[in-house]
Amino acid sequence: MSAVSIKKTLNGEIQTGTRVTIQGWVRTRRDSKAGFSFISVHDGSCFDPIQVVAPAELVNYEDTVQKITSGCSVICTGTLVESQGRGQTFEIQATDVHVCGWVDDPDTYPIQPKQHSFEFLRDVAHLRPRTNTFGAVTRVRHVTATAIHRYFHEHDFFWINTPIITAADAEGAGDMFRVSTLDLANLPRTDTGAIDFSQDFFGRETFLTVSGQLNIEGYCLALSNVYTFGPTFRAENSNTTRHLAEFWMIEPEIAFADLDDLADLAEDFLKYVFKAVLEECPKDMAFFAQRIEPTAIARLEALIEAPFVRLEYAEAIEILKSSGQKFEFKPEWGLDLQTEHERYLTEKHFSAPVVVKNYPTEIKAFYMRIADDRKTVAALDVLAPGIGEIIGGSQREERLDVLYQRMAKQGMDAETYSWYLDLRRYGTVPHAGFGLGFERLITYITGMANIRDVIPYPRVPGRANF
RNA sequence: UCCCCGGUAGCUCAGUUGGUUAGAGCGGGUGACUGUUAAUCACUAGGUCGUUGGUUCGAGUCCAUCCCGGGGAGCCA
């Protein structure tokens, strides 16, 4: 008999009276001297475990069933029945309980049927997926990723796998990890004493990507609507609840589009994804609302209904200035919004996600389209209550001469970016795109406070365990 | 990188102005009890109090140092 997922045994898909085999890991075992044990088994297929009722008549009851502890892997066969007890609809009356793998030392098995701190669970990242919370996070993460691909597919976007290894050393998005096969203890040198990267694997200096944007623009100016969804690396020494050195980023890029088209896309996209998660993960979301963040479901529902607030950067500054709030950093036109400013806007003033558009030229990247008066560029940030910046994007500078000037002004080497300039030389069009941090999105959806708890094995400064 | 907080049993924590033998709950073991629900009750095992040094008659407690963790800020997604 082939095994079925616990999800199927619990969702009514299988008729009661059917003989089934399930396989998974034990959460708890409770004995009843009335002649049976209750074994709570999960397999990750759904939030709830199934209760296996193991009668004392089983041949291995005393030497096996009664020795089962949390974490053992089991294969159980029996009849699916309506539960005679409270707390669950279905359960399995076992005729066979087989322990696949014992827990060597139950005394030190880290995952107990109790609340653990997330800090502790980070130290056992290989075992934490066995907990309620991380099972739920994992399923939500999967459903979110799937919804993202589905949204783009349904809207005629193509998924472009931009390279992870890149030679562009100044994409303007922070410090990069070096990729090299040179012998660190014995580096080849040029005549001038510099490291001779011509002897390196690629014959030049290379890094891990900090963004697929520049690469994807080429595909945008050919396939019109495209996106990346892949790993991204930042070697910044950021120690916060919302930064990772390795994370996943979604970057759509749309042709024949301006900043408002981009804001429309961001809003429609986020609403679609939130809706999908609420529909496909009701149990997991209910858990987050109950145990992690009380507003987890309510705020997503509210967000799906209401139109996003949109305002100019200049307006945002005015709101902050006349707010009467005491800020550590005074809001001033020309300065970037501080975390405290973003929080005020999203959490207090609007109590909603806010799209801020058209930032001062000086504080934004070279590729963003400059306004006629040169004071601002067509950039936008989507700010969400609780986490701040979730999306950052812009309309790209599509005019060759303007882009060239801006690069020169920033002392950038036009030669390195000649291929990027080609895109403006041959059939340029207005286009725009944004970057969305996947883990930040999961953080927002689940209400999990720390981004290290929504990725399987977090990489942060000073830590790359597992 | 900067600021703040913390490190005591497998886990979550308590530990008074420095003072005898460092405690509880959960988890483990043993037993009792029960269609049980993070079951309940009794008994039991389990600790180099993060490291190194200092102050003191005496340090889990005070000081310094380093290591590790967490939160906040900056950078950003």
Coordinates of C-alpha atoms (C1' of nucleotides) in Angstrom, one line a residue:
Chain A
M1 CA 0.0 0.0 0.0
S2 CA 1.4 3.4 -0.9
A3 CA 1.4 6.1 1.7
V4 CA -0.8 9.2 1.5
S5 CA -0.1 12.7 2.8
I6 CA -1.5 13.7 6.1
K7 CA -3.2 16.6 4.3
K8 CA -5.3 14.2 2.4
T9 CA -6.3 12.3 5.5
L10 CA -7.5 15.4 7.1
N11 CA -9.2 17.4 4.3
G12 CA -12.0 14.8 3.7
E13 CA -10.5 13.6 0.4
I14 CA -10.4 10.1 1.7
Q15 CA -13.5 8.2 2.9
T16 CA -13.6 7.1 6.4
G17 CA -13.2 3.3 6.7
T18 CA -10.4 3.4 4.2
R19 CA -7.1 1.7 5.1
V20 CA -4.3 4.2 4.8
T21 CA -0.6 4.5 5.5
I22 CA 0.9 7.7 6.6
Q23 CA 4.5 8.6 7.3
G24 CA 6.0 11.4 9.1
W25 CA 7.6 12.7 12.4
V26 CA 6.2 12.4 15.9
R27 CA 5.2 15.6 17.7
T28 CA 4.0 14.0 20.9
R29 CA 3.0 10.7 22.3
R30 CA 0.4 10.4 25.0
D31 CA -0.4 7.1 26.7
S32 CA -3.8 5.9 28.0
K33 CA -3.9 3.0 30.3
A34 CA -7.3 2.2 28.9
G35 CA -5.3 0.3 26.4
F36 CA -3.8 2.6 23.7
S37 CA -1.4 5.5 22.9
F38 CA -2.1 8.6 21.0
I39 CA 0.7 9.6 18.5
S40 CA 0.6 13.0 16.9
V41 CA 2.3 12.8 13.5
H42 CA 3.1 15.6 11.1
D43 CA 4.6 15.3 7.6
G44 CA 4.7 19.0 6.6
S45 CA 1.9 18.6 4.0
C46 CA -0.4 20.7 6.1
F47 CA -0.5 22.6 9.3
D48 CA -2.2 20.0 11.5
P49 CA -0.8 16.7 12.6
I50 CA -2.9 13.6 12.5
Q51 CA -3.6 11.6 15.6
V52 CA -2.7 7.9 15.3
V53 CA -4.4 5.7 17.9
A54 CA -2.2 2.7 18.6
P55 CA -4.0 0.0 20.6
A56 CA -2.1 -2.1 23.2
E57 CA -2.9 -5.2 21.2
L58 CA -0.2 -4.3 18.6
V59 CA 2.6 -6.9 18.8
N60 CA 5.2 -4.2 19.3
Y61 CA 3.2 -2.0 21.6
E62 CA 5.4 -2.3 24.6
D63 CA 8.8 -2.5 23.0
T64 CA 8.2 0.1 20.3
V65 CA 5.1 2.2 20.6
Q66 CA 5.6 3.1 24.2
K67 CA 9.2 4.1 23.6
I68 CA 8.3 6.6 20.9
T69 CA 9.5 10.1 21.7
S70 CA 9.2 13.5 19.9
G71 CA 11.1 13.5 16.6
C72 CA 10.9 9.8 15.8
S73 CA 10.0 9.1 12.2
V74 CA 7.2 6.6 11.8
I75 CA 5.2 4.8 9.2
C76 CA 1.7 4.0 10.4
T77 CA -1.0 1.9 8.8
G78 CA -4.6 1.7 9.9
T79 CA -8.2 2.7 9.3
L80 CA -9.1 6.3 8.8
V81 CA -12.0 7.0 11.2
E82 CA -14.0 9.9 12.6
S83 CA -12.3 10.9 15.9
Q84 CA -14.0 9.7 19.0
G85 CA -12.3 12.4 21.0
R86 CA -12.4 16.2 20.8
G87 CA -9.9 18.3 19.0
Q88 CA -9.7 16.7 15.6
T89 CA -12.1 15.4 13.0
F90 CA -10.3 12.4 11.7
E91 CA -7.7 10.0 13.2
I92 CA -6.2 6.7 12.3
Q93 CA -6.9 3.5 14.2
A94 CA -3.5 1.9 13.7
T95 CA -3.0 -1.8 12.9
D96 CA 0.7 -1.3 12.4
V97 CA 3.2 1.3 13.8
H98 CA 6.7 1.1 12.5
V99 CA 9.5 3.3 13.7
C100 CA 11.7 4.3 10.8
G101 CA 14.2 6.3 12.8
W102 CA 14.6 6.6 16.5
V103 CA 15.8 9.7 18.3
D104 CA 19.2 8.7 19.6
D105 CA 19.1 10.7 22.8
P106 CA 15.6 11.9 23.6
D107 CA 17.1 13.9 26.5
T108 CA 18.9 16.3 24.1
Y109 CA 16.5 16.4 21.1
P110 CA 16.1 20.1 20.7
I111 CA 12.6 20.3 19.3
Q112 CA 10.2 19.8 22.2
P113 CA 6.4 20.2 22.2
K114 CA 6.7 23.6 23.8
Q115 CA 7.4 27.2 22.8
H116 CA 11.1 27.8 21.8
S117 CA 12.7 31.1 21.3
F118 CA 13.5 31.9 17.6
E119 CA 17.1 32.7 18.7
F120 CA 17.5 29.2 19.9
L121 CA 15.9 27.7 16.8
R122 CA 18.3 29.6 14.6
D123 CA 21.1 27.5 16.2
V124 CA 19.2 24.3 15.1
A125 CA 18.2 25.6 11.7
H126 CA 18.3 22.0 10.3
L127 CA 15.7 20.9 12.8
R128 CA 13.5 24.0 13.1
P129 CA 11.4 23.1 10.0
R130 CA 9.8 20.5 12.3
T131 CA 8.1 23.1 14.4
N132 CA 4.7 24.6 13.7
T133 CA 6.0 28.1 13.0
F134 CA 8.7 27.0 10.5
G135 CA 6.4 24.6 8.8
A136 CA 3.9 27.4 8.3
V137 CA 6.6 29.8 7.1
T138 CA 7.8 27.3 4.7
R139 CA 4.4 26.6 3.2
V140 CA 3.6 30.3 3.0
R141 CA 6.9 30.9 1.3
H142 CA 6.3 28.3 -1.3
V143 CA 2.7 29.5 -2.0
T144 CA 4.0 33.1 -2.3
A145 CA 6.7 32.1 -4.7
T146 CA 4.2 30.1 -6.8
A147 CA 1.7 33.0 -6.8
I148 CA 4.4 35.4 -8.0
H149 CA 5.3 33.2 -10.9
R150 CA 1.6 32.7 -11.7
Y151 CA 0.9 36.4 -11.6
F152 CA 3.6 37.1 -14.1
H153 CA 2.7 34.2 -16.3
E154 CA -0.9 35.3 -16.4
H155 CA 0.1 38.8 -17.3
D156 CA 2.4 37.7 -20.2
F157 CA 5.7 38.3 -18.4
F158 CA 8.7 36.0 -19.0
W159 CA 11.0 34.7 -16.2
I160 CA 14.6 35.6 -17.1
N161 CA 17.4 33.9 -15.3
T162 CA 20.0 36.7 -15.0
P163 CA 23.5 35.7 -14.1
I164 CA 24.6 35.2 -10.5
I165 CA 28.2 35.9 -11.3
T166 CA 28.7 39.4 -12.7
A167 CA 31.6 41.5 -13.8
A168 CA 29.9 44.9 -13.2
D169 CA 31.6 46.2 -10.1
A170 CA 29.5 49.3 -9.4
E171 CA 25.9 48.5 -9.9
G172 CA 25.2 51.0 -7.2
A173 CA 23.6 48.7 -4.8
G174 CA 26.3 48.2 -2.2
D175 CA 29.3 46.0 -1.5
M176 CA 29.8 42.8 -3.4
F177 CA 31.2 39.3 -2.7
R178 CA 34.2 38.5 -4.7
V179 CA 34.2 35.4 -6.9
S180 CA 37.6 34.0 -7.6
T181 CA 39.6 30.8 -8.0
L182 CA 43.0 32.6 -7.3
D183 CA 45.2 31.2 -4.6
L184 CA 44.7 33.7 -1.8
A185 CA 48.0 32.7 -0.2
N186 CA 49.9 33.3 -3.5
L187 CA 48.2 36.0 -5.6
P188 CA 49.5 36.7 -9.1
R189 CA 50.7 40.3 -9.5
T190 CA 51.0 42.6 -12.4
D191 CA 54.2 44.7 -13.0
T192 CA 52.7 47.5 -11.0
G193 CA 52.0 45.2 -8.0
A194 CA 48.2 45.0 -8.5
I195 CA 46.5 41.7 -8.4
D196 CA 46.5 40.2 -11.8
F197 CA 42.9 39.3 -12.4
S198 CA 43.6 38.3 -16.0
Q199 CA 44.8 35.0 -14.5
D200 CA 41.6 34.5 -12.6
F201 CA 38.9 32.0 -13.7
F202 CA 37.0 34.5 -15.9
G203 CA 40.1 36.4 -16.9
R204 CA 38.8 39.4 -15.0
E205 CA 37.4 40.5 -11.7
T206 CA 34.0 39.0 -10.9
F207 CA 31.5 39.2 -8.1
L208 CA 28.1 37.8 -7.0
T209 CA 25.2 39.8 -8.3
V210 CA 23.6 42.5 -6.2
S211 CA 20.8 42.9 -8.7
G212 CA 19.7 41.5 -12.1
Q213 CA 18.4 44.8 -13.2
L214 CA 21.0 45.9 -15.7
N215 CA 21.0 42.5 -17.3
I216 CA 17.3 42.2 -17.5
E217 CA 16.8 45.5 -19.2
G218 CA 18.2 43.9 -22.4
Y219 CA 15.5 41.3 -22.3
C220 CA 12.9 43.9 -21.5
L221 CA 13.8 45.8 -24.6
A222 CA 13.0 42.6 -26.7
L223 CA 10.3 40.7 -24.8
S224 CA 8.5 43.7 -23.3
N225 CA 7.4 42.3 -20.0
V226 CA 10.0 40.3 -18.0
Y227 CA 11.1 39.5 -14.5
T228 CA 13.9 37.9 -12.5
F229 CA 13.4 35.8 -9.4
G230 CA 16.6 34.5 -7.9
P231 CA 19.2 34.8 -5.3
T232 CA 21.0 38.1 -4.6
F233 CA 24.0 38.9 -2.5
R234 CA 25.0 41.9 -0.6
A235 CA 28.3 42.0 1.4
E236 CA 27.1 44.9 3.6
N237 CA 27.8 44.7 7.3
S238 CA 24.1 45.1 8.1
N239 CA 22.9 43.7 11.4
T240 CA 19.2 44.2 11.4
T241 CA 15.9 42.2 11.4
R242 CA 15.4 43.0 7.8
H243 CA 18.8 42.4 6.1
L244 CA 20.4 39.2 4.8
A245 CA 23.7 38.8 3.0
E246 CA 22.0 36.2 0.7
F247 CA 18.3 36.8 -0.2
W248 CA 15.9 36.3 -3.0
M249 CA 14.7 39.2 -5.1
I250 CA 12.0 39.7 -7.6
E251 CA 12.6 42.3 -10.3
P252 CA 10.0 42.9 -13.0
E253 CA 10.9 45.2 -15.9
I254 CA 8.3 46.6 -18.2
A255 CA 8.7 48.3 -21.6
F256 CA 6.8 51.3 -23.0
A257 CA 6.0 52.2 -19.4
D258 CA 6.4 55.1 -17.1
L259 CA 6.6 55.5 -13.3
D260 CA 2.8 55.4 -12.9
D261 CA 2.5 52.2 -14.9
L262 CA 5.1 50.8 -12.5
A263 CA 3.2 51.9 -9.4
D264 CA 0.1 50.3 -10.9
L265 CA 2.0 47.1 -11.4
A266 CA 3.4 47.0 -7.9
E267 CA 0.0 47.5 -6.4
D268 CA -1.8 45.0 -8.5
F269 CA 0.9 42.5 -8.1
L270 CA 1.1 42.7 -4.3
K271 CA -2.7 42.4 -4.0
Y272 CA -2.8 39.3 -6.2
V273 CA -0.1 37.7 -4.1
F274 CA -1.7 38.5 -0.7
K275 CA -5.0 37.2 -1.9
A276 CA -3.4 34.0 -3.1
V277 CA -1.8 33.3 0.2
L278 CA -5.0 34.0 2.2
E279 CA -6.9 31.6 0.0
E280 CA -4.3 28.9 -0.2
C281 CA -2.8 28.9 3.3
P282 CA -5.8 29.6 5.6
K283 CA -4.6 27.3 8.4
D284 CA -1.1 28.7 8.4
M285 CA -2.3 32.3 8.3
A286 CA -4.7 31.6 11.2
F287 CA -1.7 30.3 13.1
F288 CA 0.3 33.5 12.5
A289 CA -2.7 35.6 13.5
Q290 CA -3.1 33.6 16.7
R291 CA 0.5 33.2 17.8
I292 CA 2.8 35.6 15.9
E293 CA 1.0 38.8 14.8
P294 CA -2.7 39.4 15.7
T295 CA -3.3 41.6 12.7
A296 CA -1.6 39.2 10.2
I297 CA -4.8 38.3 8.3
A298 CA -6.7 41.6 8.9
R299 CA -4.0 43.8 7.5
L300 CA -3.7 41.7 4.4
E301 CA -7.4 41.8 3.9
A302 CA -7.5 45.6 4.4
L303 CA -4.6 46.0 1.9
I304 CA -6.3 44.0 -0.8
E305 CA -9.4 46.2 -0.5
A306 CA -8.0 49.7 -0.2
P307 CA -6.1 51.5 -3.0
F308 CA -2.5 52.3 -2.0
V309 CA -1.8 55.8 -1.0
R310 CA 0.4 57.5 -3.6
L311 CA 2.3 60.7 -2.9
E312 CA 5.2 62.8 -4.2
Y313 CA 8.4 62.8 -2.2
A314 CA 7.9 66.5 -1.8
E315 CA 4.5 66.0 -0.3
A316 CA 5.9 63.4 2.1
I317 CA 8.4 65.9 3.4
E318 CA 5.7 68.5 3.9
I319 CA 3.5 66.0 5.8
L320 CA 6.5 65.1 8.0
K321 CA 7.4 68.7 8.6
S322 CA 3.9 69.7 9.7
S323 CA 3.3 66.5 11.7
G324 CA 4.3 68.0 15.0
Q325 CA 6.2 64.8 15.6
K326 CA 9.7 64.9 17.1
F327 CA 12.1 63.1 14.8
E328 CA 15.7 62.3 15.6
F329 CA 16.5 63.4 12.0
K330 CA 14.7 66.5 10.8
P331 CA 12.9 65.8 7.5
E332 CA 14.3 68.1 4.8
W333 CA 13.9 68.2 1.0
G334 CA 17.0 66.7 -0.5
L335 CA 17.6 64.1 2.3
D336 CA 16.5 60.5 2.2
L337 CA 13.6 59.4 4.3
Q338 CA 14.7 57.9 7.6
T339 CA 13.2 54.7 9.0
E340 CA 11.4 56.8 11.6
H341 CA 9.9 58.9 8.8
E342 CA 8.7 55.9 6.8
R343 CA 7.2 54.5 10.0
Y344 CA 5.3 57.7 10.7
L345 CA 3.9 57.8 7.2
T346 CA 2.8 54.2 7.0
E347 CA 2.0 53.4 10.6
K348 CA 0.6 56.7 11.9
H349 CA -0.4 59.2 9.2
F350 CA -1.9 56.8 6.7
S351 CA -2.0 53.4 8.5
A352 CA -1.5 51.8 5.1
P353 CA 1.1 51.1 2.5
V354 CA 2.4 54.2 0.8
V355 CA 4.0 54.7 -2.6
V356 CA 6.4 57.6 -2.5
K357 CA 7.4 59.0 -5.9
N358 CA 10.0 61.3 -7.5
Y359 CA 13.0 61.6 -5.2
P360 CA 15.8 64.1 -5.3
T361 CA 18.3 63.3 -8.0
E362 CA 21.3 63.4 -5.7
I363 CA 20.2 60.5 -3.4
K364 CA 19.3 58.1 -6.2
A365 CA 21.1 55.9 -8.8
F366 CA 22.5 57.0 -12.1
Y367 CA 20.0 54.9 -14.2
M368 CA 16.9 56.6 -12.9
R369 CA 15.1 58.9 -15.4
I370 CA 15.7 62.5 -14.6
A371 CA 13.0 65.1 -14.7
D372 CA 13.1 68.2 -17.0
D373 CA 14.0 70.5 -14.1
R374 CA 16.8 68.0 -13.1
K375 CA 15.8 68.2 -9.5
T376 CA 14.2 64.8 -9.2
V377 CA 14.3 61.3 -10.7
A378 CA 11.4 59.0 -11.4
A379 CA 12.0 56.7 -8.5
L380 CA 9.4 55.1 -6.2
D381 CA 9.5 53.2 -2.9
V382 CA 6.6 51.2 -1.6
L383 CA 6.6 51.5 2.2
A384 CA 4.7 49.0 4.3
P385 CA 3.7 49.3 7.9
G386 CA 6.0 47.3 10.2
I387 CA 8.8 46.8 7.8
G388 CA 9.4 50.0 5.9
E389 CA 10.7 49.8 2.3
I390 CA 9.5 46.6 0.6
I391 CA 9.8 47.7 -3.0
G392 CA 12.2 50.1 -4.6
G393 CA 12.0 51.0 -8.3
S394 CA 12.3 53.6 -11.0
Q395 CA 11.6 54.5 -14.5
R396 CA 14.9 54.1 -16.3
E397 CA 16.8 56.8 -18.2
E398 CA 16.2 55.8 -21.8
R399 CA 17.9 58.8 -23.5
L400 CA 21.4 58.0 -24.5
D401 CA 22.9 61.5 -24.1
V402 CA 21.3 62.0 -20.7
L403 CA 22.4 58.7 -19.4
Y404 CA 25.9 59.2 -20.7
Q405 CA 26.1 62.6 -19.0
R406 CA 24.9 61.2 -15.7
M407 CA 27.4 58.3 -15.8
A408 CA 30.2 60.8 -16.5
K409 CA 29.1 63.0 -13.6
Q410 CA 29.4 60.0 -11.3
G411 CA 32.8 59.1 -12.7
M412 CA 31.6 55.8 -14.2
D413 CA 33.5 54.1 -16.9
A414 CA 31.3 54.2 -20.1
E415 CA 33.4 51.4 -21.6
T416 CA 32.4 48.9 -18.9
Y417 CA 28.7 49.7 -19.5
S418 CA 28.9 50.0 -23.3
W419 CA 26.5 47.1 -23.6
Y420 CA 24.0 48.9 -21.3
L421 CA 24.3 52.1 -23.4
D422 CA 23.7 50.0 -26.5
L423 CA 20.2 49.5 -25.3
R424 CA 19.6 53.2 -25.6
R425 CA 21.5 53.3 -28.9
Y426 CA 19.4 50.7 -30.7
G427 CA 15.6 51.2 -30.4
T428 CA 15.3 52.6 -27.0
V429 CA 11.9 52.9 -25.3
P430 CA 10.7 54.3 -22.0
H431 CA 10.8 51.4 -19.5
A432 CA 10.6 50.9 -15.7
G433 CA 11.1 48.2 -13.1
F434 CA 11.3 47.5 -9.4
G435 CA 13.0 45.2 -6.9
L436 CA 11.1 43.4 -4.3
G437 CA 12.8 41.6 -1.4
F438 CA 11.2 38.2 -1.3
E439 CA 12.0 37.6 2.4
R440 CA 10.7 41.0 3.3
L441 CA 7.5 40.1 1.6
I442 CA 7.3 36.9 3.6
T443 CA 8.0 38.8 6.8
Y444 CA 5.2 41.1 6.0
I445 CA 2.7 38.3 5.2
T446 CA 3.5 36.2 8.2
G447 CA 4.2 38.9 10.7
M448 CA 7.5 37.2 11.6
A449 CA 9.6 39.8 13.3
N450 CA 13.0 38.8 12.0
I451 CA 14.0 38.1 8.4
R452 CA 16.3 35.4 9.5
D453 CA 13.3 33.3 10.4
V454 CA 11.7 33.3 7.0
I455 CA 14.6 31.8 5.0
P456 CA 15.7 28.3 5.6
Y457 CA 19.4 28.9 6.3
P458 CA 20.1 32.6 6.9
R459 CA 23.4 34.2 5.9
V460 CA 24.3 37.3 7.8
P461 CA 27.6 39.0 8.7
G462 CA 29.7 36.6 10.8
R463 CA 27.4 33.6 10.3
A464 CA 27.1 31.1 7.5
N465 CA 26.3 27.9 9.5
F466 CA 24.6 24.9 8.1
Chain B
rU1 C1' 30.2 49.8 11.8
rC2 C1' 27.8 52.6 16.1
rC3 C1' 24.4 52.5 20.5
rC4 C1' 21.6 49.6 24.2
rC5 C1' 20.4 44.8 26.5
rG6 C1' 21.6 39.8 27.5
rG7 C1' 24.6 34.8 28.3
rU8 C1' 22.4 30.3 35.0
rA9 C1' 20.0 22.4 33.6
rG10 C1' 18.4 19.6 26.9
rC11 C1' 14.6 24.2 26.5
rU12 C1' 12.1 28.7 28.9
rC13 C1' 13.4 31.4 33.0
rA14 C1' 14.0 33.0 38.6
rG15 C1' 18.2 33.9 41.7
rU16 C1' 17.3 39.9 47.1
rU17 C1' 22.3 45.3 49.4
rG18 C1' 28.1 39.8 47.5
rG19 C1' 27.2 35.1 52.5
rU20 C1' 25.6 27.9 54.1
rU21 C1' 24.3 22.7 49.8
rA22 C1' 22.2 27.4 42.8
rG23 C1' 15.9 26.9 42.1
rA24 C1' 11.0 26.3 39.2
rG25 C1' 8.2 24.8 34.8
rC26 C1' 8.7 22.0 30.4
rG27 C1' 11.5 18.0 28.3
rG28 C1' 14.1 12.8 29.8
rG29 C1' 13.7 8.2 33.2
rU30 C1' 10.4 5.3 36.7
rG31 C1' 5.5 4.6 38.6
rA32 C1' 0.2 5.9 39.0
rC33 C1' -4.1 7.6 36.3
rU34 C1' -7.0 9.0 32.1
rG35 C1' -10.4 9.0 24.6
rU36 C1' -5.7 11.8 25.5
rU37 C1' -5.0 17.2 23.1
rA38 C1' 1.9 21.4 24.9
rA39 C1' -2.7 15.6 29.3
rU40 C1' -2.5 15.2 34.8
rC41 C1' -0.1 13.5 39.7
rA42 C1' 4.2 11.4 42.5
rC43 C1' 9.3 10.2 42.5
rU44 C1' 14.0 10.7 40.1
rA45 C1' 18.5 12.0 37.2
rG46 C1' 20.5 16.4 35.2
rG47 C1' 24.6 22.6 36.2
rU48 C1' 32.9 24.2 35.5
rC49 C1' 26.5 30.0 36.3
rG50 C1' 29.8 32.2 28.2
rU51 C1' 35.8 33.1 28.5
rU52 C1' 40.1 34.9 30.9
rG53 C1' 41.8 37.9 34.6
rG54 C1' 40.9 41.1 38.9
rU55 C1' 38.6 43.1 43.7
rU56 C1' 37.1 40.4 48.3
rC57 C1' 37.6 36.4 54.2
rG58 C1' 33.8 35.0 50.5
rA59 C1' 31.6 36.2 43.5
rG60 C1' 26.0 33.4 39.6
rU61 C1' 26.0 38.5 41.9
rC62 C1' 31.0 43.8 41.6
rC63 C1' 35.1 45.5 37.9
rA64 C1' 38.0 44.7 33.2
rU65 C1' 38.7 41.9 28.8
rC66 C1' 37.4 38.9 24.9
rC67 C1' 33.7 35.6 22.6
rC68 C1' 28.6 34.7 21.4
rG69 C1' 23.4 36.2 21.0
rG70 C1' 19.4 39.8 20.7
rG71 C1' 17.2 44.7 19.8
rG72 C1' 17.8 49.7 17.7
rA73 C1' 20.5 53.0 14.0
rG74 C1' 23.0 53.5 9.3
rC75 C1' 23.2 51.0 4.3
rC76 C1' 19.3 48.7 1.5
rA77 C1' 15.4 44.8 -0.8

